[in-house]
mmCIF file of C-alpha atoms in Angstrom:
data_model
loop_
_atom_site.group_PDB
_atom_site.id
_atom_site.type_symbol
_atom_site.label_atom_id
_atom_site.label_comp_id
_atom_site.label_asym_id
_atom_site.label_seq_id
_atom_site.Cartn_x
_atom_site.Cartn_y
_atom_site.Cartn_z
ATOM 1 C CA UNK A 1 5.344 -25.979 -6.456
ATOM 2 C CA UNK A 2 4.491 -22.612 -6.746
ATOM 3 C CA UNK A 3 4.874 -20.195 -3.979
ATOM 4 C CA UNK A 4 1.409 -18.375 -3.663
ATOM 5 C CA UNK A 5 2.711 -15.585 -1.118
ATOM 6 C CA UNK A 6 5.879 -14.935 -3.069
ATOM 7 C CA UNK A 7 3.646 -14.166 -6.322
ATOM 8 C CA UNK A 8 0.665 -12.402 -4.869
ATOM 9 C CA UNK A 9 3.705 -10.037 -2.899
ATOM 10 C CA UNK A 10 5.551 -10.001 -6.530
ATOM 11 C CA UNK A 11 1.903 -8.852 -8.570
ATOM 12 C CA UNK A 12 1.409 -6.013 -5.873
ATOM 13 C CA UNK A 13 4.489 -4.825 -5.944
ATOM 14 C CA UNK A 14 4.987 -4.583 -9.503
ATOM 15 C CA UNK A 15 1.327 -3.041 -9.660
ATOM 16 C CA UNK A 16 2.056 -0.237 -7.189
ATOM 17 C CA UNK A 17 5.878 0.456 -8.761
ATOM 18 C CA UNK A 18 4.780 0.599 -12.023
ATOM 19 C CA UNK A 19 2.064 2.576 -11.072
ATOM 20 C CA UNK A 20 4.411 4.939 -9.418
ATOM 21 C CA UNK A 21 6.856 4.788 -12.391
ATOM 22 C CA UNK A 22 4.345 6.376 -15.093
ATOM 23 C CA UNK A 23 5.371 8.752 -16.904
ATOM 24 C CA UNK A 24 3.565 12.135 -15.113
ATOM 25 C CA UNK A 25 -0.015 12.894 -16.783
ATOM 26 C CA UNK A 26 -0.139 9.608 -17.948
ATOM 27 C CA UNK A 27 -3.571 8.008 -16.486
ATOM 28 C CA UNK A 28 -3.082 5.290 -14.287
ATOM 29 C CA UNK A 29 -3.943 2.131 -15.129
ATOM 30 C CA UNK A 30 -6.900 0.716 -12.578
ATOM 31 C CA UNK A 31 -5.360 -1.248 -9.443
ATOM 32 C CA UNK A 32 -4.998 -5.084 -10.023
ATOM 33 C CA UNK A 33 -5.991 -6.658 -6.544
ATOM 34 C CA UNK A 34 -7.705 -5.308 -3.402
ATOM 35 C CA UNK A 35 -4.281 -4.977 -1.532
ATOM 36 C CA UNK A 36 -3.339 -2.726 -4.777
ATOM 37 C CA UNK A 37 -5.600 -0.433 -3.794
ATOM 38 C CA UNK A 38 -5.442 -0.314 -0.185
ATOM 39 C CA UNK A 39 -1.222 0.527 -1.000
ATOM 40 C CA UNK A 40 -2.435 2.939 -3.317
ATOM 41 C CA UNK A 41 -4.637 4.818 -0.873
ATOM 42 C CA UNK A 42 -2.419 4.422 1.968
ATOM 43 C CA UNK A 43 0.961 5.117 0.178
ATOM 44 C CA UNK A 44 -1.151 8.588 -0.451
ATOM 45 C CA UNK A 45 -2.018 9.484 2.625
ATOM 46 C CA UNK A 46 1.815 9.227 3.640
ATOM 47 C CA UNK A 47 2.845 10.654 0.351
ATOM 48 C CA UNK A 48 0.690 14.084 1.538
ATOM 49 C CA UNK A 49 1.212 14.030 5.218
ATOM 50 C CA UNK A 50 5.787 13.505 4.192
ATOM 51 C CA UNK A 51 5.461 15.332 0.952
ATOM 52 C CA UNK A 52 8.307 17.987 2.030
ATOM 53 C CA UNK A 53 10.643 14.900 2.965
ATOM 54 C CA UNK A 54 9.956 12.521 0.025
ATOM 55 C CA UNK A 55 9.870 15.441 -2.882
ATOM 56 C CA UNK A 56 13.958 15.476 -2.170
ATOM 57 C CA UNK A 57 14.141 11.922 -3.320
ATOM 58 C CA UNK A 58 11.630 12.259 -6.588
ATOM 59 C CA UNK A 59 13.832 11.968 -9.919
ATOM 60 C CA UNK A 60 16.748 10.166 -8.141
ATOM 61 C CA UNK A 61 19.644 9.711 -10.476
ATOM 62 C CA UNK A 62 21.339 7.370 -8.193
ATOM 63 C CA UNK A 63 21.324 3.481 -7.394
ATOM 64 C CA UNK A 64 17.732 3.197 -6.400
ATOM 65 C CA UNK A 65 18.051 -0.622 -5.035
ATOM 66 C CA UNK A 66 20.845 0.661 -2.961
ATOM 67 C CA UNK A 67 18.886 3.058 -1.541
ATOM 68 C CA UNK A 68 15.785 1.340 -0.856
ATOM 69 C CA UNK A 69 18.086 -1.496 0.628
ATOM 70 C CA UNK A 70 19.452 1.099 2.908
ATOM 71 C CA UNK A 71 16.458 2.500 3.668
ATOM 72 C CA UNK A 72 14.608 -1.148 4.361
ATOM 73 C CA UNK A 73 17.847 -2.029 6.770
ATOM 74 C CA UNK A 74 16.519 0.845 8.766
ATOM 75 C CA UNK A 75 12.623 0.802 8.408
ATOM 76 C CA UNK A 76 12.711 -3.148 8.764
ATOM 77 C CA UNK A 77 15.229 -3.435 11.386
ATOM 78 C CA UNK A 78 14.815 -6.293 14.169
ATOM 79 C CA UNK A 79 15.187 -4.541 17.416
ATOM 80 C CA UNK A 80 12.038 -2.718 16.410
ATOM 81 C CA UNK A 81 8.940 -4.784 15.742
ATOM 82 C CA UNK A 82 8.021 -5.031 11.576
ATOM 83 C CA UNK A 83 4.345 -3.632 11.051
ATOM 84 C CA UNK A 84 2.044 -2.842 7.983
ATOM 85 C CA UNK A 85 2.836 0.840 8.872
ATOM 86 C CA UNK A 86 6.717 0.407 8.174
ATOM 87 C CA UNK A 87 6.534 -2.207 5.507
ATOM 88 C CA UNK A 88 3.869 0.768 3.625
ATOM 89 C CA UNK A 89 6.630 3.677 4.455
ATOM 90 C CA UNK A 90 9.056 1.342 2.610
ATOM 91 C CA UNK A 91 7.180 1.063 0.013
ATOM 92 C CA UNK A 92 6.531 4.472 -0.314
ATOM 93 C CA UNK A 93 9.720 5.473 -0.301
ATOM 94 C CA UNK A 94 10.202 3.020 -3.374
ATOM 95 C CA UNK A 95 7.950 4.353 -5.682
ATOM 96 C CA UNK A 96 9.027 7.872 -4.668
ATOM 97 C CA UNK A 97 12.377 7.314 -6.170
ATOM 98 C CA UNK A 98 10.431 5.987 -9.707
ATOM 99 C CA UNK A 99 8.327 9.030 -10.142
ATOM 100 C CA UNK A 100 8.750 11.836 -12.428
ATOM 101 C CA UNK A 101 11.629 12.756 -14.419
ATOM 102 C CA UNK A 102 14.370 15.020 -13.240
ATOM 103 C CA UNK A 103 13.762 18.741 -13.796
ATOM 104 C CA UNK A 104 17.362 19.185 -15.234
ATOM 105 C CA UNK A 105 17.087 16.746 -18.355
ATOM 106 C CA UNK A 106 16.446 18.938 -21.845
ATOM 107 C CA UNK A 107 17.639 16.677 -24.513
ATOM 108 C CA UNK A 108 15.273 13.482 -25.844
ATOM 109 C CA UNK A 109 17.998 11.457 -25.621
ATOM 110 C CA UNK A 110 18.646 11.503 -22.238
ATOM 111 C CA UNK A 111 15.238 11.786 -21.248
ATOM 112 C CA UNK A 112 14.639 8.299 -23.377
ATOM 113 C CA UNK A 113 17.954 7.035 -21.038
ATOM 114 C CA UNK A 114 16.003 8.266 -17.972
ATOM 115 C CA UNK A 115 12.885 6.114 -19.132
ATOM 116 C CA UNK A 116 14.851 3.443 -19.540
ATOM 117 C CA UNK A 117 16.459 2.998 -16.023
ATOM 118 C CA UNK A 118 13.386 3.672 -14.329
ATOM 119 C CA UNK A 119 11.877 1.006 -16.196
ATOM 120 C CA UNK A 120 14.614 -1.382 -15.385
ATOM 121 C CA UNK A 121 14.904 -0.552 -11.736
ATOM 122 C CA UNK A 122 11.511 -1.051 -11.161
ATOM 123 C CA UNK A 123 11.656 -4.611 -11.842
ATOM 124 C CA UNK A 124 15.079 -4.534 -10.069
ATOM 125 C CA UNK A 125 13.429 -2.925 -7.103
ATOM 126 C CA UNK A 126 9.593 -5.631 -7.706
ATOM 127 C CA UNK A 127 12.443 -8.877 -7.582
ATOM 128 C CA UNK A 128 14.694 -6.882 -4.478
ATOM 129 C CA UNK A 129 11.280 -6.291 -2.037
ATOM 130 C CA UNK A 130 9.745 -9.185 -3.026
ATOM 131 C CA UNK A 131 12.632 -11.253 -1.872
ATOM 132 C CA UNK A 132 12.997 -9.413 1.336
ATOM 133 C CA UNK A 133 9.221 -9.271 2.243
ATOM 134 C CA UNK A 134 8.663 -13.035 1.094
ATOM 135 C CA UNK A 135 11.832 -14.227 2.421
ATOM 136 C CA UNK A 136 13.460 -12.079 5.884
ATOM 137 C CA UNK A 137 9.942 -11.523 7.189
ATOM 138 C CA UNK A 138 7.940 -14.458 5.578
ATOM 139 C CA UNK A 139 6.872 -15.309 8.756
ATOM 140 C CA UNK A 140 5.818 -12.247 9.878
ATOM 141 C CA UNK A 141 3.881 -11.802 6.989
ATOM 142 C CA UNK A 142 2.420 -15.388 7.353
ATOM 143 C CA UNK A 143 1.520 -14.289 11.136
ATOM 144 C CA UNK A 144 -0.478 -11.463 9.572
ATOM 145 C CA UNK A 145 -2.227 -12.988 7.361
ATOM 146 C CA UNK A 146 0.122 -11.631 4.337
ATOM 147 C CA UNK A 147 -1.878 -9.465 2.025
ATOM 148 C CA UNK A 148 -5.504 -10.189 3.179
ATOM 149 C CA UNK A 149 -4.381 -9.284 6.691
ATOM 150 C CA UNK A 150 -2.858 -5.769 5.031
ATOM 151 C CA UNK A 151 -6.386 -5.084 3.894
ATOM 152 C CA UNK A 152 -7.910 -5.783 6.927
ATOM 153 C CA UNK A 153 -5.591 -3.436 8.955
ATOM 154 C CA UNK A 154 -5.684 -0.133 6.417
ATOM 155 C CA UNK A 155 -9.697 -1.019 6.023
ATOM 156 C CA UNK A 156 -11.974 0.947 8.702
ATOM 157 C CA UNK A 157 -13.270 -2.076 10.994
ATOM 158 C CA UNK A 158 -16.913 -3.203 10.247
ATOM 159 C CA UNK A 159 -19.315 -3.177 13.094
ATOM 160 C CA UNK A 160 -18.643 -5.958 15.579
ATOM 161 C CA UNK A 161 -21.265 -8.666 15.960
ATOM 162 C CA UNK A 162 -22.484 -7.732 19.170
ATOM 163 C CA UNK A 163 -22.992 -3.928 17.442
ATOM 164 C CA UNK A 164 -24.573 -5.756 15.453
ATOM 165 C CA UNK A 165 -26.698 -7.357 17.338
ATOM 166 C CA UNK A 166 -27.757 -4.546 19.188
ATOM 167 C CA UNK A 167 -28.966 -2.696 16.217
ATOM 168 C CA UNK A 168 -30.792 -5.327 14.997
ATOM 169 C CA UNK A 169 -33.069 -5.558 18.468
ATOM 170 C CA UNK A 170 -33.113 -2.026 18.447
ATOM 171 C CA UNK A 171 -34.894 -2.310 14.662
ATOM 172 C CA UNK A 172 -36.912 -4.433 15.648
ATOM 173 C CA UNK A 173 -37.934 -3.359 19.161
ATOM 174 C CA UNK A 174 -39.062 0.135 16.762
ATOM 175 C CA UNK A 175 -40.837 -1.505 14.595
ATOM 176 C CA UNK A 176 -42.963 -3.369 16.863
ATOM 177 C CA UNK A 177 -43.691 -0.151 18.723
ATOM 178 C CA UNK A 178 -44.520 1.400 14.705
ATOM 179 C CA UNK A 179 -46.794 -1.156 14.377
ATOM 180 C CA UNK A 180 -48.540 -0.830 17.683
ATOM 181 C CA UNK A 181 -49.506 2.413 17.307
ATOM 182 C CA UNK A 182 -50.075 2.182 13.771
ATOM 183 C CA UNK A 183 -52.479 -0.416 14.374
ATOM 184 C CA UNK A 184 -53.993 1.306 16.938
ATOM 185 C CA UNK A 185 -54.754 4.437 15.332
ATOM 186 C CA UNK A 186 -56.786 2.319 12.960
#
């Protein structure tokens, strides 16, 4: 039986990695699912309001799974409570260590080597966070209505029914009072 959260987590996470991964000028390739795009905007916002922190870790040579398992330890640790905000920094982080090549590398060769290993460790990373989200805090994520429940958080709320409501009496109490006067100017 397939497991619906584990590839719906695996298909954003390979979108938004890959996305990240792209070699720089390279247009980006049009986001996949709604959630896609709601990581893409929000993973922007925190790009712009951390840039000064997260340019140190852009062209990282190192072992990126590693890292990010270090860094998920800490941003997904159980004395604090898990939330969309810290499961988005980690993901962040993530795709920071994928983009752009190092400033140092001259020859083709290596740069071809570099191209490689970020392509590999972006699946390594897609198969490591996928595991994690979909298996450590499954249940969270199953509490919060996994991916649809990420869009509703990160999307502005739509009016409330009683809002609503109001407006619609308020519409209509105006155009009775239009029409009133309308029809008694004729």
């Amino acid at each position: 039986m397939a497991d619906a959260l584990k590839e719906r987590t695996a298909r954003l996470l390979t979108d938004y990695l890959e996305y990240c991964a792209r070699e720089p000028g390279t247009p980006a390739r049009a986001p996949s699912t709604p959630e896609a795009l709601v990581l893409r905007s929000v993973a922007a916002q925190i790009l712009q309001r951390h840039e000064r922190f997260l340019s140190h870790y852009r062209g990282y040579r190192g072992n990126r799974v590693e890292l990010v398992a270090q860094v998920e330890r800490e941003i997904l640790a159980h004395p604090q409570p898990l939330s969309w905000g810290r499961v988005v920094a980690l993901l962040t982080f993530a795709g920071t260590l994928l983009e752009g090549s190092p400033s140092g590398i001259d020859q083709e060769q290596e740069l071809g080597d570099w191209e490689a290993t970020v392509r590999q460790d972006c699946e390594r990373l897609v198969d490591f966070l996928c595991n994690r989200l979909t298996g450590q805090h499954r249940a969270w994520l199953e509490a919060h209505d996994g991916w649809d429940g990420f869009c509703l958080f990160f999307t502005p709320m739509l009016p409330s029914w009683k809002r609503m409501l109001v407006q619609a009496l308020l519409s209509c109490f105006t155009a009775v009072i239009l029409i009133y006067f309308w029809k008694r100017l004729l």
